[in-house]
Tab-separated table of C-alpha atoms and ligand atoms in Angstrom:
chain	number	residue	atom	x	y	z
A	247	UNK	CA	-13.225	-1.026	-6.207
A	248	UNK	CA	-15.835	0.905	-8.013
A	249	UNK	CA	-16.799	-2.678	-9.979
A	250	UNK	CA	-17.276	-4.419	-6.574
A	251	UNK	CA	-19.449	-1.443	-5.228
A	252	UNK	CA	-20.855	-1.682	-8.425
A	253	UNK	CA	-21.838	-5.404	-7.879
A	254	UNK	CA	-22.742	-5.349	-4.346
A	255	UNK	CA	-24.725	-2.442	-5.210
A	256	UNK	CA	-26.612	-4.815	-7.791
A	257	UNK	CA	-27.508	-7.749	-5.827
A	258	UNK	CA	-28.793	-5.638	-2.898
A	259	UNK	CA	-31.149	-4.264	-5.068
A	260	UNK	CA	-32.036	-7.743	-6.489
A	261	UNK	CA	-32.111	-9.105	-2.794
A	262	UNK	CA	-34.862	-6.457	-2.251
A	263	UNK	CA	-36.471	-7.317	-5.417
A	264	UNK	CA	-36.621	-10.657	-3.796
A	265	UNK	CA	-37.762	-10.120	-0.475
A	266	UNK	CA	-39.141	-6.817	0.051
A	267	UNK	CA	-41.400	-6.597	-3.154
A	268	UNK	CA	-44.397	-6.504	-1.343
A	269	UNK	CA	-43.423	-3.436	0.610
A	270	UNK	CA	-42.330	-1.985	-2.684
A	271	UNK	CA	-46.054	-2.660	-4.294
A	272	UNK	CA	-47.226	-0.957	-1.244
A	273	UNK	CA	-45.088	1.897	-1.500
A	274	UNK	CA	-46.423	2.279	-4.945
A	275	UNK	CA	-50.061	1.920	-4.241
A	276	UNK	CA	-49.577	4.788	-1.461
A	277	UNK	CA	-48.266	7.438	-4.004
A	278	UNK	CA	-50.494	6.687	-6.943
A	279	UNK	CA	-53.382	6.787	-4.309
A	280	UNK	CA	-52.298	10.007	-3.508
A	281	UNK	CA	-51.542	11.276	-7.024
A	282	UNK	CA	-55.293	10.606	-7.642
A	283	UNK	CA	-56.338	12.469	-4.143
A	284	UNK	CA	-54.572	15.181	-5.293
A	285	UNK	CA	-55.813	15.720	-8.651
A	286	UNK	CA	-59.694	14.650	-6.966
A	287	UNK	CA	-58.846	17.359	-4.828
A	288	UNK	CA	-57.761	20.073	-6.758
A	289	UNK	CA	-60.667	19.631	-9.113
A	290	UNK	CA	-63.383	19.640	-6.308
A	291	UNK	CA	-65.653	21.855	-4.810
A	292	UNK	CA	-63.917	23.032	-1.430
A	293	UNK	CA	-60.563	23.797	-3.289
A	294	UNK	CA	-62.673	25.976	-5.572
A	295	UNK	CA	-64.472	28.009	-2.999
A	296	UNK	CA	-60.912	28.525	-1.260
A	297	UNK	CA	-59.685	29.424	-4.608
A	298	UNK	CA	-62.629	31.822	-5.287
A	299	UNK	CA	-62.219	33.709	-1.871
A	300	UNK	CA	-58.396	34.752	-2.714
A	301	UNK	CA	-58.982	35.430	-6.933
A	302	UNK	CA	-58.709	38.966	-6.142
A	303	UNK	CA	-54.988	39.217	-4.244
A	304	UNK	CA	-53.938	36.425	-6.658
A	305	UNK	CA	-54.873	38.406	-9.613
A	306	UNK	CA	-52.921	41.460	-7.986
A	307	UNK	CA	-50.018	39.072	-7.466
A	308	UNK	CA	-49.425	38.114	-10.668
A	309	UNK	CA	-50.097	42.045	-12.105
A	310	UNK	CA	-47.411	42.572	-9.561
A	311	UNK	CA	-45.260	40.022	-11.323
A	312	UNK	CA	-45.618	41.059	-14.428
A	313	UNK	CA	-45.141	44.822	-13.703
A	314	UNK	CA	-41.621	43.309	-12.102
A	315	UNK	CA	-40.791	41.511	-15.260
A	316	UNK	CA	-41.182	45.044	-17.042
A	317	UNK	CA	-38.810	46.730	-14.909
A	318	UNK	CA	-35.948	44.203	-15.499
A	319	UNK	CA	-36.113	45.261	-19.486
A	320	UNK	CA	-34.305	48.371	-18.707
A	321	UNK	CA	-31.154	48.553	-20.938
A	322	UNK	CA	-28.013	49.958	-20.096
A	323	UNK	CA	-26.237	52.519	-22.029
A	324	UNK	CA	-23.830	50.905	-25.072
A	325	UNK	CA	-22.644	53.121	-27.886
A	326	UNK	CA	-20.671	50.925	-29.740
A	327	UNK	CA	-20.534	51.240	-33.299
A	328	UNK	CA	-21.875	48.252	-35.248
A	329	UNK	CA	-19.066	46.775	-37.374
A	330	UNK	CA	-20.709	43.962	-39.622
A	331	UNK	CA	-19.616	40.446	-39.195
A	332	UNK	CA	-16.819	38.157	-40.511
A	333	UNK	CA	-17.063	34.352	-40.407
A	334	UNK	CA	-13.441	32.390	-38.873
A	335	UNK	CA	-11.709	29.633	-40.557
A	336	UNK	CA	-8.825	27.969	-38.558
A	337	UNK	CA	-6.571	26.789	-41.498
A	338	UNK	CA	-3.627	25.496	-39.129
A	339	UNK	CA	-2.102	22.157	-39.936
A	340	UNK	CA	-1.958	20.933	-36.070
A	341	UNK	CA	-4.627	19.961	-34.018
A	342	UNK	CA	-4.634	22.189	-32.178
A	343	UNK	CA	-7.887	23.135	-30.237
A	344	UNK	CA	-8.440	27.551	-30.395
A	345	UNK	CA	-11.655	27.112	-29.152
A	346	UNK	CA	-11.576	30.570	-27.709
A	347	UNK	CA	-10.825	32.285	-30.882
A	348	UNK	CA	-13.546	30.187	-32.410
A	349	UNK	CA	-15.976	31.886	-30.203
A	350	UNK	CA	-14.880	35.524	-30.794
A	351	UNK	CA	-18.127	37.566	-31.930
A	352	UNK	CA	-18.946	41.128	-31.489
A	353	UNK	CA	-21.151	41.169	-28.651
A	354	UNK	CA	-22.828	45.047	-27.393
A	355	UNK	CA	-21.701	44.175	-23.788
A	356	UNK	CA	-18.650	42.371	-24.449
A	357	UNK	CA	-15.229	44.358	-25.370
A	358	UNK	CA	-12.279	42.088	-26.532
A	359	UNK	CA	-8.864	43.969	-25.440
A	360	UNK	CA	-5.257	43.480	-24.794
A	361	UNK	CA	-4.098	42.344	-21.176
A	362	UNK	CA	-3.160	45.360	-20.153
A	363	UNK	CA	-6.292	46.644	-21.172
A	364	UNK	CA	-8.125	44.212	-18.836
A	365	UNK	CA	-6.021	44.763	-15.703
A	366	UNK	CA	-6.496	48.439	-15.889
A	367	UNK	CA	-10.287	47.851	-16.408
A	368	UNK	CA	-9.535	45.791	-13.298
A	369	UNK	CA	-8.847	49.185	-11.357
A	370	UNK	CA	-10.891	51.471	-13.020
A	371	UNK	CA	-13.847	49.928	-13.692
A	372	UNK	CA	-16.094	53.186	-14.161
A	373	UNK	CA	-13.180	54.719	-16.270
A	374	UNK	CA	-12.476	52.107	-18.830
A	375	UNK	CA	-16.790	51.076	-19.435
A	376	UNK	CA	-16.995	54.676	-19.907
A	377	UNK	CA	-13.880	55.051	-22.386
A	378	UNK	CA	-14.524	51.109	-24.064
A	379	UNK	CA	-18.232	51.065	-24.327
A	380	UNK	CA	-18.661	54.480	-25.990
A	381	UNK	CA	-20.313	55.798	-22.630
A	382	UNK	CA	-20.158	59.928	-22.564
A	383	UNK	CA	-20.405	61.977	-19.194
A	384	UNK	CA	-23.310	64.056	-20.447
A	385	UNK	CA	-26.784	64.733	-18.861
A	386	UNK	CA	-28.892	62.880	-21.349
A	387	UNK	CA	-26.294	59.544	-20.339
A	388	UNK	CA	-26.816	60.666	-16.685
A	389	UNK	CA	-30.800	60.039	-17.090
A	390	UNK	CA	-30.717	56.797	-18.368
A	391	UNK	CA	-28.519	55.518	-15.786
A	392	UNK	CA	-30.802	56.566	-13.124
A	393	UNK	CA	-33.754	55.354	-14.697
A	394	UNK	CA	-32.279	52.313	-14.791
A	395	UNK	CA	-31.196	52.291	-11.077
A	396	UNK	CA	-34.607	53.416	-10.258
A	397	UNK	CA	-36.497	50.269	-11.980
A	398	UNK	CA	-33.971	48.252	-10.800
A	399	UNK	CA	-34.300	49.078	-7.259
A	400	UNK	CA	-38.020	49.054	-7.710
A	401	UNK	CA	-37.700	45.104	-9.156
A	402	UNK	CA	-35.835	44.080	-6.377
A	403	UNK	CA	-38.150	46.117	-3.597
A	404	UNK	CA	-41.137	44.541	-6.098
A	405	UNK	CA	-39.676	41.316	-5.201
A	406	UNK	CA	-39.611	41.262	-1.749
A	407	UNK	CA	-43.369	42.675	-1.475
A	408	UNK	CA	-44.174	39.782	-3.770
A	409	UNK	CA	-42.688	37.172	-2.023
A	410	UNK	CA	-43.912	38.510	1.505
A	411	UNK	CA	-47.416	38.764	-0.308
A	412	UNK	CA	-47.669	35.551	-1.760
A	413	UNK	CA	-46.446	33.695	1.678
A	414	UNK	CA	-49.503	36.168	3.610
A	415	UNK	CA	-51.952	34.632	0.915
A	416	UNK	CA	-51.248	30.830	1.300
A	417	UNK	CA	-51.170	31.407	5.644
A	418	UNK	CA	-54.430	33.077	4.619
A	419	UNK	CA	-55.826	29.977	3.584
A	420	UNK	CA	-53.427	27.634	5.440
A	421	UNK	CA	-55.522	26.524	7.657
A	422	UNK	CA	-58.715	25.388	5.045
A	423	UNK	CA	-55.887	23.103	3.059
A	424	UNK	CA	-55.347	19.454	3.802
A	425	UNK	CA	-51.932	18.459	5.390
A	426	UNK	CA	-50.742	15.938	2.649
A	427	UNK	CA	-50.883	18.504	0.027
A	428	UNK	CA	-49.353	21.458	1.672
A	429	UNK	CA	-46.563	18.810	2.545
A	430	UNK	CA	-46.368	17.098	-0.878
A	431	UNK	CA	-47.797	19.243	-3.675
A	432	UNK	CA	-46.783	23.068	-2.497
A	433	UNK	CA	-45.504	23.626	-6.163
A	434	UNK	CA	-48.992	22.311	-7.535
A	435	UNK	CA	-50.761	23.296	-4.935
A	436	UNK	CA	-49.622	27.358	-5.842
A	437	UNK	CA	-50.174	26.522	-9.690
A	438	UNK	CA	-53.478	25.035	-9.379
A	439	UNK	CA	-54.801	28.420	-7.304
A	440	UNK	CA	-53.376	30.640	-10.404
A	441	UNK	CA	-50.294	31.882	-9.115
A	442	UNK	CA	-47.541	32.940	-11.849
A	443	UNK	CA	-44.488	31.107	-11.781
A	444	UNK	CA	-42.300	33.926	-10.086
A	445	UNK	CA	-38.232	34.664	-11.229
A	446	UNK	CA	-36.977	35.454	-8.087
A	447	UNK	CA	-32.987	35.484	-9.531
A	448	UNK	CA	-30.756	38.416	-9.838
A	449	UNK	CA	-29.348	37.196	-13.275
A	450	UNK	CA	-31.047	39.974	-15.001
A	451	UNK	CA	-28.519	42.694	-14.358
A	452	UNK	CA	-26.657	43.923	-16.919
A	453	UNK	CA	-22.717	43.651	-16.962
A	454	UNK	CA	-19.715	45.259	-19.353
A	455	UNK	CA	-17.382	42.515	-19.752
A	456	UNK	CA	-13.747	42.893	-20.663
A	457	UNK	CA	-12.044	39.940	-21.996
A	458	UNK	CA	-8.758	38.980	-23.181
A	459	UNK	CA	-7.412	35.857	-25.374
A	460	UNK	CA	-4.265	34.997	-25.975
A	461	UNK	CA	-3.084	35.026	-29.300
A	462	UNK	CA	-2.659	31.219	-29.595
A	463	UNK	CA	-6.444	31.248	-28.019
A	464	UNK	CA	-5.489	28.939	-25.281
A	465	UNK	CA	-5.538	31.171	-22.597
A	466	UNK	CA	-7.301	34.243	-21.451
A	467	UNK	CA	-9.107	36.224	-18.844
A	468	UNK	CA	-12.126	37.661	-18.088
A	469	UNK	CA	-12.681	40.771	-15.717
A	470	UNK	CA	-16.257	41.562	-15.527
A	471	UNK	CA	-18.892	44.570	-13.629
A	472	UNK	CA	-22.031	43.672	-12.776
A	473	UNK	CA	-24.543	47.068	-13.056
A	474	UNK	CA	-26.283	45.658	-9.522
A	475	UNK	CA	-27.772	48.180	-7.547
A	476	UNK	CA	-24.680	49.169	-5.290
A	477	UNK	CA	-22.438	49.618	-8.868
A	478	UNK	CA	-25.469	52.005	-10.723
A	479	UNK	CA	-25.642	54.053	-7.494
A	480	UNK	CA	-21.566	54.600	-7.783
A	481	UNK	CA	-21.422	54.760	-11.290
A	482	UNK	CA	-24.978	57.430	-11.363
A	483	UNK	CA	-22.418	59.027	-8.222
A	484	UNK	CA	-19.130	58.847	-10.871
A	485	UNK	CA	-20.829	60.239	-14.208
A	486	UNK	CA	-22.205	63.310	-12.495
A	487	UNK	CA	-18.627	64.020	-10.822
A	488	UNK	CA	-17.466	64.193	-14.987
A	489	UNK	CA	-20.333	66.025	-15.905
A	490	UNK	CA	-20.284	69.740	-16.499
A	491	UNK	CA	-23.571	70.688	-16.440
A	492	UNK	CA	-25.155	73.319	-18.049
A	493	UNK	CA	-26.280	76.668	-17.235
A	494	UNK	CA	-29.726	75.619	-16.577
A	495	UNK	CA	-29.429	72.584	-14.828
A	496	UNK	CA	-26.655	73.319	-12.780
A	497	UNK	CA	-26.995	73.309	-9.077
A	498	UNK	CA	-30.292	72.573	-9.411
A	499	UNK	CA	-30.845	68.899	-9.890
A	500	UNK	CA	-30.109	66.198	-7.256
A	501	UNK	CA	-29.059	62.671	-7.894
A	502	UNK	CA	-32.019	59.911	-8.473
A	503	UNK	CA	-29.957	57.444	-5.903
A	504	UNK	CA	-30.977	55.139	-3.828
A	505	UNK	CA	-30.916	57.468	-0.727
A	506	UNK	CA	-32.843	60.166	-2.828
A	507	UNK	CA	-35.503	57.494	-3.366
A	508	UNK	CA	-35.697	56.696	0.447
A	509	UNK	CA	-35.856	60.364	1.367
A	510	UNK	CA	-38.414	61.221	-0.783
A	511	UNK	CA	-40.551	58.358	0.453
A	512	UNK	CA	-39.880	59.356	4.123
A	513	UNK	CA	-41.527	62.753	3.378
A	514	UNK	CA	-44.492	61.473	1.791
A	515	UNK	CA	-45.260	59.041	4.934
A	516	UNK	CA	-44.798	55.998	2.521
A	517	UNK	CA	-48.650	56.668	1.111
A	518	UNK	CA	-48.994	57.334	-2.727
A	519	UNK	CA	-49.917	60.865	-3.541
A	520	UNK	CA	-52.032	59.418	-6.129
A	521	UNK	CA	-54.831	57.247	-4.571
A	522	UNK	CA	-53.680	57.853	-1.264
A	523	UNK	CA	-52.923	54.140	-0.136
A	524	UNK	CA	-50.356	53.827	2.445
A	525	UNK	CA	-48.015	50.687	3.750
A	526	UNK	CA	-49.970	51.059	6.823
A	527	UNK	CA	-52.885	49.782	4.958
A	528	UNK	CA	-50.418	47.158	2.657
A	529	UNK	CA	-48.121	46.031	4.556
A	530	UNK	CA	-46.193	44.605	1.373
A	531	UNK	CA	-47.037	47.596	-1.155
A	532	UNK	CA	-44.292	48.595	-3.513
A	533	UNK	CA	-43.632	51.980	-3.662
A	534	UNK	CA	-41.972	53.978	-6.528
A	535	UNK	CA	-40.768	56.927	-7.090
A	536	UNK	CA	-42.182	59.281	-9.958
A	537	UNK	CA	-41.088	61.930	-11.865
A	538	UNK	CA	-44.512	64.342	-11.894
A	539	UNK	CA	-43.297	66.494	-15.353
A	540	UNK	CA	-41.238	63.329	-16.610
A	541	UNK	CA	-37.732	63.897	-17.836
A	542	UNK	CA	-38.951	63.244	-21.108
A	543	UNK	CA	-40.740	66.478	-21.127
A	544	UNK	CA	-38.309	68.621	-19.440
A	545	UNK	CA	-39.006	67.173	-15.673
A	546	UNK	CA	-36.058	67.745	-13.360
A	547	UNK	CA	-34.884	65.596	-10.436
A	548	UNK	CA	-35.498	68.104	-7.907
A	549	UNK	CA	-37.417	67.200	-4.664
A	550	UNK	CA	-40.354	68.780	-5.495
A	551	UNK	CA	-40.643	67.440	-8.949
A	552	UNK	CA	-40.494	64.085	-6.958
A	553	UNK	CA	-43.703	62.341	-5.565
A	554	UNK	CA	-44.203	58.808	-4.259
A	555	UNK	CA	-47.023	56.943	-6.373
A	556	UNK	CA	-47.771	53.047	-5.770
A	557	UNK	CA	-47.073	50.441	-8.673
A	558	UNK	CA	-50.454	50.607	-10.087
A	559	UNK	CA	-50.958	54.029	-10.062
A	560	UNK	CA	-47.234	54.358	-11.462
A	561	UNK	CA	-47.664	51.831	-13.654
A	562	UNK	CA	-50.934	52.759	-14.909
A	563	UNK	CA	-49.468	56.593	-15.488
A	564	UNK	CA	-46.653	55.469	-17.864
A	565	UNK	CA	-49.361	53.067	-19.587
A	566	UNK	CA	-51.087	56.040	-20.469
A	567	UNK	CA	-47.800	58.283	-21.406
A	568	UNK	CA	-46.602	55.874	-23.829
B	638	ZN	ZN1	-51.690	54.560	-5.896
């Protein structure tokens, strides 16, 4: 069946080779026309004026971008121990495939276990990352997991303004840019103005893997927790229920979660205490929120150690603290 599909497939082609060749050469002609309006067009004057009018918002864009791509780098807490590394030999006589074994490396995020050890992770997620990845309920631990969660939630916030500023830029100009090339050449079209290529994926957050492999290596299973924003906010939530805080901090402190964040934005009117601009003004600003003594130095998370800053001021404050 597939051979006569196969053939019929083949002559139909050849019939049009035949027949319709002349449409074919004119199909042809039309896109390598256009190919060459498009690059004429890029390269010319009026693109260049349109381009020069925007520069400024596409240059804030792409700071934008990169400030995002920042924020993803956070690491998550691992306190494994590093125990060297041993190279594997499979010396059976049988072919055997142990592919799985064959892969077995030591891996910070990874933890290799029994099958009970996987189910139970299964249940207790929190429990076992915190018992199997070396994770300790202290206050220092505490702090790193909601710095995380904060430039986390500021990534993904970062992305939406992004995306809902870069589609406000190209209606901007919408209107000055030929049909054929919004139609046919968006993708260039956004490169050739100087727009970043933006990662728009969630990929980037971290996850504690358990995994288990049968002894023979045939079989196995893999129970994994993603750190997205709704697990860091239970897990920030979890470690401070296991905490016992000390004398100093105790009762004092709130939580940095997501509904602290929101809060403390609410009372300052969504306008950054620093240079004053507001979302009235930006429709798609990114707000963050700021520790004003940092935790480094002592800072606590208390409400009015909190303050609402914009990216750039934020991100030109922890420029000038590193
Ligand atoms: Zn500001």
């Amino acid at each position: 069946m597939n051979a006569l599909t196969g053939c019929l497939g083949f002559f139909l082609i050849l019939i049009l080779l035949v027949y319709a060749w002349p449409l074919l050469l004119i199909l042809a002609l039309i896109v390598l026309v256009y190919q060459i309006y498009a690059v004429i067009y890029f390269k010319g004057e009026k693109f260049g004026a349109i381009k020069e009018t925007i520069q400024n918002h596409i240059r804030d864009c792409n700071d934008l971008n990169d400030h995002i791509e920042e924020l993803k780098n956070t690491a998550l807490v691992v306190n494994r121990i590093d125990y060297g590394e041993a190279a594997y030999h499979d010396n059976s006589r049988w072919n055997v495939k142990r592919d799985a074994l064959k892969k077995r490396v030591y891996a910070p995020y990874i933890y290799e276990c029994s099958r009970t050890v996987c189910d139970n992770a299964r249940k207790e997620p929190f429990k076992y990352i915190c018992k199997y990845f070396g994770i300790k309920a202290d206050e220092e631990t505490l702090g790193k997991f909601e710095t995380a969660l904060n430039d986390f939630s500021a990534a993904e916030d970062g992305k939406v303004a992004l995306k809902a500023e870069r589609a406000a830029i190209l209606e901007s100009i919408s209107a000055d840019i030929p049909w054929a090339i919004k139609k046919f050449s968006q993708k260039k079209l956004e490169k050739n103005l100087g727009f970043e290529e933006v990662d728009f994926s969630t990929l980037y957050f971290p996850k504690y893997e358990f995994k288990y492999t049968s002894a023979g290596g045939n079989t196995g299973t893999t129970y994994d927790i993603v750190m997205d924003i709704d697990n860091l906010n239970r897990f920030v939530v979890y470690l401070s229920e296991k905490i016992k805080f000390s004398k100093s901090v105790a009762g004092q402190r709130a939580l940095m979660t997501s509904k602290l964040r929101q809060h403390i934005k609410e009372r300052d009117h969504y306008t950054c205490r620093h240079c004053g601009v507001s979302t009235a003004d930006e429709p798609h600003l990114l707000l963050e929120i700021d520790h004003i003594v940092p935790v480094s130095k002592g800072g606590l998370t208390t409400e009015d150690n909190l303050q609402t800053l914009c990216w750039r001021c934020n991100r030109s404050k922890s420029n000038k603290t590193v």
